[in-house]
Amino acid sequence: MIRTAIAGYLVLLSVPISLSAAMAADDETPAQLGPRPFALVDHLNDGALKQALKQCGRGPFYKSEFSIGHRGAPLQFPEHTEESYRAAARMGAGIIECDVTFTKDRALVCRHSQCDLHTTTNILAKPDIASECSVPFTPADPANEREATAKCCTSDITLSQFRQLSGKMDAANRNATSVEDYMRGTGSWRTDLYATRGTLLTHAESIALFKELGVKMTPELKSPSVDMPFDGVFSQQAYARKLIDEYEAAGVEPSDVFPQSFNRNDVLFWLSENPQFGQQAVYLDGRYPDLDPEDPASWTPSMEEIAQSGIRYLAPPLWFLVRSGSDGRPEPSAYATAAKAAGLNLITWTLERSGPLTNGGGWYYQTIADITDNDGDALVLLDVLAKEVGVVGVFSDWPATTTYYANCMGLN
């Protein structure tokens, strides 16, 4: 590819495949992006960004560590399954996430929450295993305005039982009067097209898969839904230690791992006990709703205190980092400016999780809802995050979008 400037954008122009391939790493296979990022570019309002991104349309595109597969590629694939992870890698995600929790026999497995099996797997369709659920399925009772309920946790079942489950799209029909209807809640803007097969993985199996795919890894230590220490012996520190132990056992270089947690004490524990892995540990900022991105008095701890504790990576949701600018584009928030001033590396979540953006984008776009009314606005936000906020990576439910942007703008 050849660099050129277009109205302030330094982009990589498409060149013949033979030259472009020669410029890529010897073992690098071009990413397969599919039509979505191109459709988003088409949705952009006319202007310099649209022109710049269209110049890159012929590709080829390659893996980028700026593009992080959030739970794999769950916009269309069952999250935290082998199929979802492979899809993310094919779309050029250079880093992929396994959210980590544990089973009844304390095996580490990939699930977004310890207690989401009833919405992310077929456990309710397996009565012998569903009988172990914390809260069994209860059908909706429309006459009494009562929704259907269930709660099934990884800590309810053994690893052997976990392996008998299949992943599905994360959803539930709360008005269901049967298990079958309860499992059919997929949102209209998602799909069950690829949900006929969802291979669940242990954390160790995800490590082996990610090594095979040639991607870096960002495990999130999920907050337990059970009292710790679990069974009186499995403490929070033992849980955090076991996560790192499985990377060491697999011979993974610390530089290839970005362990994450919303619990700052987990990050500080990794920094103290295993600084080789801890130096890339990510503090996920979940201090909403108390935190106001424009009010430093609501940031406890402060950016300086976070940096002084040794934490180098901070990962807030998208809306913490931007506000509506006077020119109708997002601009960096006070939070974003302060984080950069403190020397923190910023990662953010989650692009492509909001569905159509025509009505303001919902939770992830709440600080820029008044200027969000077009699906192409996802790329406007991405551009501001990369160029003005200076994030080093973006989690996406469909990594093709972030891969397209990263390749076009020359990001690693």
CSV table of C-alpha atoms in Angstrom, one decimal:
chain,number,residue,atom,x,y,z
A,1,MET,CA,0.0,0.0,0.0
A,2,ILE,CA,1.0,3.6,-0.6
A,3,ARG,CA,0.5,6.4,1.9
A,4,THR,CA,-1.2,9.6,0.8
A,5,ALA,CA,-2.8,12.6,2.5
A,6,ILE,CA,-6.5,13.4,1.9
A,7,ALA,CA,-7.8,16.5,3.6
A,8,GLY,CA,-5.8,15.9,6.8
A,9,TYR,CA,-6.0,12.1,6.7
A,10,LEU,CA,-2.9,10.0,6.1
A,11,VAL,CA,-4.3,6.8,4.5
A,12,LEU,CA,-3.0,3.7,2.9
A,13,LEU,CA,-4.1,3.5,-0.8
A,14,SER,CA,-4.8,0.1,-2.3
A,15,VAL,CA,-2.1,-1.3,-4.5
A,16,PRO,CA,-1.8,-4.5,-6.5
A,17,ILE,CA,-2.1,-7.6,-4.4
A,18,SER,CA,1.4,-8.8,-5.2
A,19,LEU,CA,3.1,-5.7,-3.8
A,20,SER,CA,0.7,-5.3,-0.9
A,21,ALA,CA,1.2,-9.0,0.1
A,22,ALA,CA,5.0,-8.6,-0.1
A,23,MET,CA,4.8,-5.7,2.4
A,24,ALA,CA,2.9,-7.9,4.9
A,25,ALA,CA,4.6,-10.3,7.3
A,26,ASP,CA,5.6,-13.6,5.7
A,27,ASP,CA,3.1,-15.7,7.7
A,28,GLU,CA,0.2,-13.2,7.6
A,29,THR,CA,-3.0,-14.2,5.8
A,30,PRO,CA,-5.2,-11.3,4.6
A,31,ALA,CA,-8.2,-10.7,6.8
A,32,GLN,CA,-11.7,-11.4,5.5
A,33,LEU,CA,-13.9,-8.4,6.3
A,34,GLY,CA,-17.1,-9.1,4.5
A,35,PRO,CA,-19.5,-6.3,3.5
A,36,ARG,CA,-20.3,-4.6,6.8
A,37,PRO,CA,-17.4,-2.1,7.1
A,38,PHE,CA,-18.0,-1.1,3.5
A,39,ALA,CA,-21.7,-0.5,4.2
A,40,LEU,CA,-20.8,1.7,7.2
A,41,VAL,CA,-18.4,3.7,5.0
A,42,ASP,CA,-21.3,4.1,2.5
A,43,HIS,CA,-23.5,5.4,5.3
A,44,LEU,CA,-21.0,8.1,6.3
A,45,ASN,CA,-22.0,11.7,5.5
A,46,ASP,CA,-19.9,13.1,2.6
A,47,GLY,CA,-16.6,14.5,3.7
A,48,ALA,CA,-12.9,13.9,4.2
A,49,LEU,CA,-13.3,10.8,6.4
A,50,LYS,CA,-15.6,9.1,3.9
A,51,GLN,CA,-13.3,10.0,1.1
A,52,ALA,CA,-10.3,8.7,3.0
A,53,LEU,CA,-11.9,5.4,4.0
A,54,LYS,CA,-13.2,4.8,0.5
A,55,GLN,CA,-9.6,5.0,-0.8
A,56,CYS,CA,-8.8,1.9,1.1
A,57,GLY,CA,-11.7,-0.2,-0.1
A,58,ARG,CA,-9.8,-2.6,-2.4
A,59,GLY,CA,-7.6,-3.8,0.5
A,60,PRO,CA,-6.0,-6.2,1.2
A,61,PHE,CA,-6.5,-6.0,4.9
A,62,TYR,CA,-4.4,-7.6,7.6
A,63,LYS,CA,-4.5,-8.3,11.4
A,64,SER,CA,-4.3,-5.3,13.7
A,65,GLU,CA,-3.8,-5.2,17.5
A,66,PHE,CA,-6.0,-2.0,17.4
A,67,SER,CA,-8.9,-4.4,16.6
A,68,ILE,CA,-9.9,-6.4,19.7
A,69,GLY,CA,-12.5,-9.2,19.4
A,70,HIS,CA,-14.9,-8.6,22.2
A,71,ARG,CA,-16.1,-12.1,23.2
A,72,GLY,CA,-15.0,-13.1,19.7
A,73,ALA,CA,-17.5,-11.8,17.1
A,74,PRO,CA,-20.8,-11.9,18.9
A,75,LEU,CA,-22.7,-9.6,16.6
A,76,GLN,CA,-23.5,-12.7,14.6
A,77,PHE,CA,-21.8,-15.7,16.4
A,78,PRO,CA,-22.5,-17.1,19.8
A,79,GLU,CA,-20.1,-15.4,22.2
A,80,HIS,CA,-17.1,-17.1,23.7
A,81,THR,CA,-17.3,-20.1,21.4
A,82,GLU,CA,-14.6,-21.5,19.2
A,83,GLU,CA,-16.7,-20.4,16.2
A,84,SER,CA,-16.9,-16.8,17.4
A,85,TYR,CA,-13.2,-16.6,18.2
A,86,ARG,CA,-12.3,-18.0,14.7
A,87,ALA,CA,-14.6,-15.5,13.1
A,88,ALA,CA,-12.9,-12.7,15.0
A,89,ALA,CA,-9.4,-13.8,13.9
A,90,ARG,CA,-10.6,-14.1,10.3
A,91,MET,CA,-11.8,-10.5,10.5
A,92,GLY,CA,-8.3,-9.4,11.5
A,93,ALA,CA,-8.7,-9.0,15.3
A,94,GLY,CA,-5.1,-9.0,16.6
A,95,ILE,CA,-6.3,-9.5,20.2
A,96,ILE,CA,-9.2,-11.7,21.3
A,97,GLU,CA,-11.0,-11.8,24.7
A,98,CYS,CA,-11.9,-14.8,26.9
A,99,ASP,CA,-14.0,-13.7,29.8
A,100,VAL,CA,-12.9,-16.0,32.6
A,101,THR,CA,-15.1,-17.6,35.3
A,102,PHE,CA,-15.1,-21.0,37.1
A,103,THR,CA,-17.1,-24.1,37.4
A,104,LYS,CA,-18.3,-26.0,40.5
A,105,ASP,CA,-15.0,-28.0,40.4
A,106,ARG,CA,-13.0,-24.7,40.0
A,107,ALA,CA,-12.1,-25.2,36.3
A,108,LEU,CA,-11.6,-21.9,34.5
A,109,VAL,CA,-13.9,-21.4,31.5
A,110,CYS,CA,-14.8,-18.7,29.0
A,111,ARG,CA,-18.2,-17.0,29.8
A,112,HIS,CA,-19.1,-13.4,30.0
A,113,SER,CA,-20.7,-13.9,33.5
A,114,GLN,CA,-20.6,-16.6,36.0
A,115,CYS,CA,-24.4,-16.7,35.8
A,116,ASP,CA,-25.4,-16.4,32.2
A,117,LEU,CA,-25.7,-20.0,31.1
A,118,HIS,CA,-29.4,-19.7,30.8
A,119,THR,CA,-29.1,-17.0,28.1
A,120,THR,CA,-25.9,-17.9,26.4
A,121,THR,CA,-26.1,-21.7,26.2
A,122,ASN,CA,-28.7,-24.5,25.7
A,123,ILE,CA,-28.5,-25.6,29.3
A,124,LEU,CA,-32.3,-25.3,29.8
A,125,ALA,CA,-32.8,-27.8,27.0
A,126,LYS,CA,-30.8,-30.4,29.0
A,127,PRO,CA,-33.1,-31.2,32.0
A,128,ASP,CA,-30.5,-33.4,33.7
A,129,ILE,CA,-28.0,-30.5,33.8
A,130,ALA,CA,-30.6,-27.7,34.2
A,131,SER,CA,-31.7,-29.4,37.4
A,132,GLU,CA,-28.5,-28.0,38.9
A,133,CYS,CA,-29.3,-24.4,38.1
A,134,SER,CA,-29.5,-21.9,41.0
A,135,VAL,CA,-33.0,-20.8,39.8
A,136,PRO,CA,-34.9,-23.3,37.7
A,137,PHE,CA,-36.9,-22.1,34.7
A,138,THR,CA,-40.3,-20.7,35.6
A,139,PRO,CA,-42.6,-19.7,32.7
A,140,ALA,CA,-44.1,-16.3,32.3
A,141,ASP,CA,-47.5,-15.7,33.9
A,142,PRO,CA,-49.1,-13.0,31.7
A,143,ALA,CA,-52.2,-12.9,33.9
A,144,ASN,CA,-50.2,-11.8,36.8
A,145,GLU,CA,-47.7,-9.8,34.8
A,146,ARG,CA,-44.8,-12.0,35.8
A,147,GLU,CA,-41.9,-12.6,33.5
A,148,ALA,CA,-40.2,-15.9,32.8
A,149,THR,CA,-37.1,-16.5,35.1
A,150,ALA,CA,-34.1,-18.7,35.3
A,151,LYS,CA,-30.5,-18.4,36.6
A,152,CYS,CA,-27.9,-21.0,35.7
A,153,CYS,CA,-24.2,-20.4,36.8
A,154,THR,CA,-21.0,-22.1,35.8
A,155,SER,CA,-20.5,-22.6,39.5
A,156,ASP,CA,-23.6,-24.7,39.6
A,157,ILE,CA,-22.2,-27.4,37.4
A,158,THR,CA,-18.9,-29.4,36.9
A,159,LEU,CA,-16.5,-29.1,34.0
A,160,SER,CA,-17.8,-32.4,32.6
A,161,GLN,CA,-21.4,-31.0,32.5
A,162,PHE,CA,-20.2,-27.7,31.0
A,163,ARG,CA,-18.6,-29.6,28.1
A,164,GLN,CA,-22.0,-31.0,27.3
A,165,LEU,CA,-23.5,-27.6,26.5
A,166,SER,CA,-23.5,-25.6,23.3
A,167,GLY,CA,-23.3,-21.8,23.0
A,168,LYS,CA,-26.2,-19.8,21.6
A,169,MET,CA,-26.8,-16.1,20.9
A,170,ASP,CA,-27.1,-14.3,24.3
A,171,ALA,CA,-30.8,-13.6,24.6
A,172,ALA,CA,-34.0,-14.7,26.4
A,173,ASN,CA,-37.6,-14.2,25.7
A,174,ARG,CA,-38.9,-13.0,29.1
A,175,ASN,CA,-42.5,-13.5,28.0
A,176,ALA,CA,-42.0,-17.2,27.3
A,177,THR,CA,-44.2,-19.9,28.7
A,178,SER,CA,-41.9,-22.7,27.6
A,179,VAL,CA,-38.2,-23.4,27.6
A,180,GLU,CA,-38.2,-23.5,23.8
A,181,ASP,CA,-39.7,-20.0,23.6
A,182,TYR,CA,-37.4,-18.6,26.3
A,183,MET,CA,-34.4,-19.6,24.3
A,184,ARG,CA,-35.7,-17.7,21.2
A,185,GLY,CA,-35.0,-14.1,22.2
A,186,THR,CA,-32.3,-13.0,19.7
A,187,GLY,CA,-32.5,-9.4,18.9
A,188,SER,CA,-33.8,-8.4,15.4
A,189,TRP,CA,-30.5,-6.8,14.4
A,190,ARG,CA,-28.5,-9.9,15.4
A,191,THR,CA,-29.0,-13.4,13.8
A,192,ASP,CA,-29.3,-17.1,14.7
A,193,LEU,CA,-27.8,-18.0,11.3
A,194,TYR,CA,-24.5,-19.1,12.8
A,195,ALA,CA,-25.9,-20.3,16.1
A,196,THR,CA,-26.5,-23.9,15.1
A,197,ARG,CA,-23.1,-24.7,16.5
A,198,GLY,CA,-21.4,-23.1,19.5
A,199,THR,CA,-18.4,-25.0,20.9
A,200,LEU,CA,-17.7,-23.9,24.5
A,201,LEU,CA,-14.1,-23.7,25.7
A,202,THR,CA,-12.2,-23.8,28.9
A,203,HIS,CA,-9.7,-20.9,29.5
A,204,ALA,CA,-6.8,-23.2,28.7
A,205,GLU,CA,-8.4,-24.3,25.5
A,206,SER,CA,-8.9,-20.7,24.5
A,207,ILE,CA,-5.2,-20.1,25.0
A,208,ALA,CA,-4.3,-23.0,22.7
A,209,LEU,CA,-6.7,-21.8,20.1
A,210,PHE,CA,-5.4,-18.2,20.2
A,211,LYS,CA,-1.8,-19.5,19.9
A,212,GLU,CA,-3.0,-21.4,16.8
A,213,LEU,CA,-4.6,-18.3,15.4
A,214,GLY,CA,-1.6,-16.2,16.0
A,215,VAL,CA,-3.4,-13.5,18.1
A,216,LYS,CA,-2.7,-11.9,21.4
A,217,MET,CA,-5.0,-12.6,24.4
A,218,THR,CA,-7.0,-10.4,26.8
A,219,PRO,CA,-8.6,-12.5,29.5
A,220,GLU,CA,-11.0,-10.8,31.8
A,221,LEU,CA,-11.3,-12.1,35.4
A,222,LYS,CA,-15.0,-11.9,35.9
A,223,SER,CA,-16.4,-10.9,39.3
A,224,PRO,CA,-17.7,-14.0,41.1
A,225,SER,CA,-21.4,-14.3,41.7
A,226,VAL,CA,-20.8,-16.6,44.6
A,227,ASP,CA,-19.2,-15.8,47.9
A,228,MET,CA,-15.5,-16.0,48.0
A,229,PRO,CA,-13.6,-18.0,49.1
A,230,PHE,CA,-15.6,-20.5,47.0
A,231,ASP,CA,-16.1,-23.8,48.9
A,232,GLY,CA,-14.0,-22.2,51.6
A,233,VAL,CA,-10.7,-22.7,49.8
A,234,PHE,CA,-10.8,-20.8,46.4
A,235,SER,CA,-10.0,-17.2,47.3
A,236,GLN,CA,-10.1,-14.2,45.0
A,237,GLN,CA,-6.3,-14.2,44.9
A,238,ALA,CA,-6.2,-17.9,44.1
A,239,TYR,CA,-8.6,-17.2,41.3
A,240,ALA,CA,-6.5,-14.3,39.9
A,241,ARG,CA,-3.4,-16.4,40.3
A,242,LYS,CA,-4.8,-19.4,38.5
A,243,LEU,CA,-5.6,-17.3,35.5
A,244,ILE,CA,-2.0,-16.3,35.1
A,245,ASP,CA,-0.8,-19.8,35.9
A,246,GLU,CA,-2.6,-21.1,32.8
A,247,TYR,CA,-0.6,-18.8,30.5
A,248,GLU,CA,2.7,-19.7,32.1
A,249,ALA,CA,1.8,-23.4,31.8
A,250,ALA,CA,1.1,-22.9,28.1
A,251,GLY,CA,4.4,-21.1,27.6
A,252,VAL,CA,2.8,-17.8,26.5
A,253,GLU,CA,5.0,-14.7,26.5
A,254,PRO,CA,3.7,-12.1,29.0
A,255,SER,CA,3.9,-9.5,26.2
A,256,ASP,CA,1.1,-11.5,24.4
A,257,VAL,CA,-1.3,-11.2,27.3
A,258,PHE,CA,-3.4,-8.2,28.5
A,259,PRO,CA,-5.2,-9.5,31.7
A,260,GLN,CA,-8.2,-7.4,32.6
A,261,SER,CA,-10.5,-6.8,35.6
A,262,PHE,CA,-13.1,-4.3,36.9
A,263,ASN,CA,-11.7,-5.0,40.3
A,264,ARG,CA,-8.6,-2.8,40.7
A,265,ASN,CA,-7.3,-5.0,43.5
A,266,ASP,CA,-7.0,-7.9,40.9
A,267,VAL,CA,-4.8,-5.6,38.7
A,268,LEU,CA,-2.7,-4.6,41.7
A,269,PHE,CA,-2.3,-8.2,42.8
A,270,TRP,CA,-1.0,-9.1,39.3
A,271,LEU,CA,1.4,-6.2,39.4
A,272,SER,CA,2.7,-7.3,42.8
A,273,GLU,CA,2.8,-11.1,42.4
A,274,ASN,CA,3.7,-11.4,38.7
A,275,PRO,CA,4.9,-8.0,37.3
A,276,GLN,CA,5.8,-9.5,33.9
A,277,PHE,CA,2.1,-10.2,33.3
A,278,GLY,CA,1.0,-7.3,35.5
A,279,GLN,CA,2.6,-4.6,33.5
A,280,GLN,CA,0.1,-5.1,30.7
A,281,ALA,CA,-2.9,-5.6,33.1
A,282,VAL,CA,-5.9,-3.5,32.2
A,283,TYR,CA,-8.1,-1.8,34.8
A,284,LEU,CA,-11.6,-1.8,33.4
A,285,ASP,CA,-13.4,1.3,34.6
A,286,GLY,CA,-16.9,0.4,35.7
A,287,ARG,CA,-17.4,3.3,38.0
A,288,TYR,CA,-20.7,4.3,36.4
A,289,PRO,CA,-23.2,5.7,37.3
A,290,ASP,CA,-21.3,7.6,39.9
A,291,LEU,CA,-18.5,8.8,37.6
A,292,ASP,CA,-19.1,11.9,35.5
A,293,PRO,CA,-16.6,12.1,32.6
A,294,GLU,CA,-16.6,15.9,32.9
A,295,ASP,CA,-16.2,16.2,36.7
A,296,PRO,CA,-12.8,15.2,38.1
A,297,ALA,CA,-14.2,15.3,41.6
A,298,SER,CA,-16.2,12.2,40.8
A,299,TRP,CA,-13.1,10.2,39.7
A,300,THR,CA,-12.0,8.3,42.8
A,301,PRO,CA,-9.2,7.2,42.5
A,302,SER,CA,-7.9,10.1,40.3
A,303,MET,CA,-6.0,9.5,37.1
A,304,GLU,CA,-2.8,10.4,38.8
A,305,GLU,CA,-3.5,7.9,41.6
A,306,ILE,CA,-4.2,5.1,39.1
A,307,ALA,CA,-1.0,5.8,37.3
A,308,GLN,CA,1.1,6.1,40.5
A,309,SER,CA,-0.2,2.6,41.6
A,310,GLY,CA,1.6,1.1,38.6
A,311,ILE,CA,-1.4,0.6,36.3
A,312,ARG,CA,-0.5,1.4,32.7
A,313,TYR,CA,-3.8,0.5,30.9
A,314,LEU,CA,-7.2,2.0,31.6
A,315,ALA,CA,-10.3,0.8,29.8
A,316,PRO,CA,-13.5,2.8,30.1
A,317,PRO,CA,-16.7,2.4,28.0
A,318,LEU,CA,-16.9,4.5,24.8
A,319,TRP,CA,-19.0,7.2,26.3
A,320,PHE,CA,-16.5,8.1,29.1
A,321,LEU,CA,-14.1,9.3,26.4
A,322,VAL,CA,-16.1,11.7,24.3
A,323,ARG,CA,-18.7,14.5,24.4
A,324,SER,CA,-20.5,16.4,21.7
A,325,GLY,CA,-18.4,19.1,20.1
A,326,SER,CA,-19.6,22.4,18.7
A,327,ASP,CA,-18.8,21.3,15.2
A,328,GLY,CA,-21.3,18.3,15.4
A,329,ARG,CA,-18.5,15.8,15.9
A,330,PRO,CA,-17.5,14.0,19.1
A,331,GLU,CA,-14.5,15.5,20.9
A,332,PRO,CA,-12.3,14.2,23.8
A,333,SER,CA,-14.0,14.4,27.2
A,334,ALA,CA,-12.3,15.8,30.3
A,335,TYR,CA,-11.8,12.2,31.4
A,336,ALA,CA,-9.9,11.3,28.2
A,337,THR,CA,-7.7,14.4,28.4
A,338,ALA,CA,-6.8,13.7,32.0
A,339,ALA,CA,-6.1,10.0,31.4
A,340,LYS,CA,-3.6,10.9,28.6
A,341,ALA,CA,-2.0,13.6,30.7
A,342,ALA,CA,-1.4,11.0,33.5
A,343,GLY,CA,0.4,8.8,31.0
A,344,LEU,CA,-2.3,6.1,30.9
A,345,ASN,CA,-2.8,3.9,27.8
A,346,LEU,CA,-6.5,3.9,26.9
A,347,ILE,CA,-8.5,1.0,25.5
A,348,THR,CA,-12.3,1.3,25.1
A,349,TRP,CA,-15.4,-0.9,24.7
A,350,THR,CA,-17.6,-1.7,22.8
A,351,LEU,CA,-18.1,-0.8,19.2
A,352,GLU,CA,-20.8,-2.6,17.2
A,353,ARG,CA,-22.8,-3.5,20.3
A,354,SER,CA,-25.6,-1.0,20.0
A,355,GLY,CA,-27.5,-2.1,16.9
A,356,PRO,CA,-28.7,0.5,14.5
A,357,LEU,CA,-27.6,4.0,15.5
A,358,THR,CA,-30.5,6.0,14.0
A,359,ASN,CA,-32.0,6.8,17.4
A,360,GLY,CA,-28.9,8.0,19.2
A,361,GLY,CA,-27.0,4.7,19.8
A,362,GLY,CA,-28.2,3.9,23.3
A,363,TRP,CA,-26.0,3.3,26.4
A,364,TYR,CA,-22.6,3.3,24.6
A,365,TYR,CA,-23.3,6.6,22.9
A,366,GLN,CA,-25.1,8.4,25.7
A,367,THR,CA,-22.7,11.4,25.8
A,368,ILE,CA,-23.0,12.0,22.1
A,369,ALA,CA,-26.6,10.8,21.5
A,370,ASP,CA,-27.6,14.2,20.2
A,371,ILE,CA,-25.1,13.9,17.3
A,372,THR,CA,-25.6,10.2,16.6
A,373,ASP,CA,-28.3,9.3,14.0
A,374,ASN,CA,-26.5,7.3,11.3
A,375,ASP,CA,-24.8,3.9,11.3
A,376,GLY,CA,-21.8,5.5,9.8
A,377,ASP,CA,-21.4,7.5,13.0
A,378,ALA,CA,-19.7,4.5,14.4
A,379,LEU,CA,-16.7,5.3,12.1
A,380,VAL,CA,-16.8,9.0,13.1
A,381,LEU,CA,-16.6,8.0,16.7
A,382,LEU,CA,-13.8,5.5,15.9
A,383,ASP,CA,-11.9,8.2,14.1
A,384,VAL,CA,-12.1,10.6,17.0
A,385,LEU,CA,-11.1,7.8,19.4
A,386,ALA,CA,-8.0,7.0,17.4
A,387,LYS,CA,-6.9,10.4,16.2
A,388,GLU,CA,-7.9,12.8,19.0
A,389,VAL,CA,-8.3,10.7,22.1
A,390,GLY,CA,-5.4,8.4,21.2
A,391,VAL,CA,-6.8,5.0,22.2
A,392,VAL,CA,-4.4,2.1,21.6
A,393,GLY,CA,-7.2,-0.5,21.0
A,394,VAL,CA,-11.0,-0.8,20.6
A,395,PHE,CA,-13.1,-3.8,21.5
A,396,SER,CA,-15.7,-4.6,18.9
A,397,ASP,CA,-18.5,-7.1,18.6
A,398,TRP,CA,-17.7,-7.2,14.8
A,399,PRO,CA,-13.9,-6.8,14.5
A,400,ALA,CA,-14.0,-6.3,10.7
A,401,THR,CA,-15.1,-2.7,11.3
A,402,THR,CA,-12.1,-1.8,13.5
A,403,THR,CA,-9.7,-3.8,11.3
A,404,TYR,CA,-10.8,-1.9,8.2
A,405,TYR,CA,-10.3,1.5,9.9
A,406,ALA,CA,-6.9,0.4,11.4
A,407,ASN,CA,-5.5,-0.8,8.1
A,408,CYS,CA,-6.7,2.3,6.3
A,409,MET,CA,-5.2,4.6,8.8
A,410,GLY,CA,-1.9,2.7,9.2
A,411,LEU,CA,-2.5,1.6,12.8
A,412,ASN,CA,-0.7,-1.6,14.0
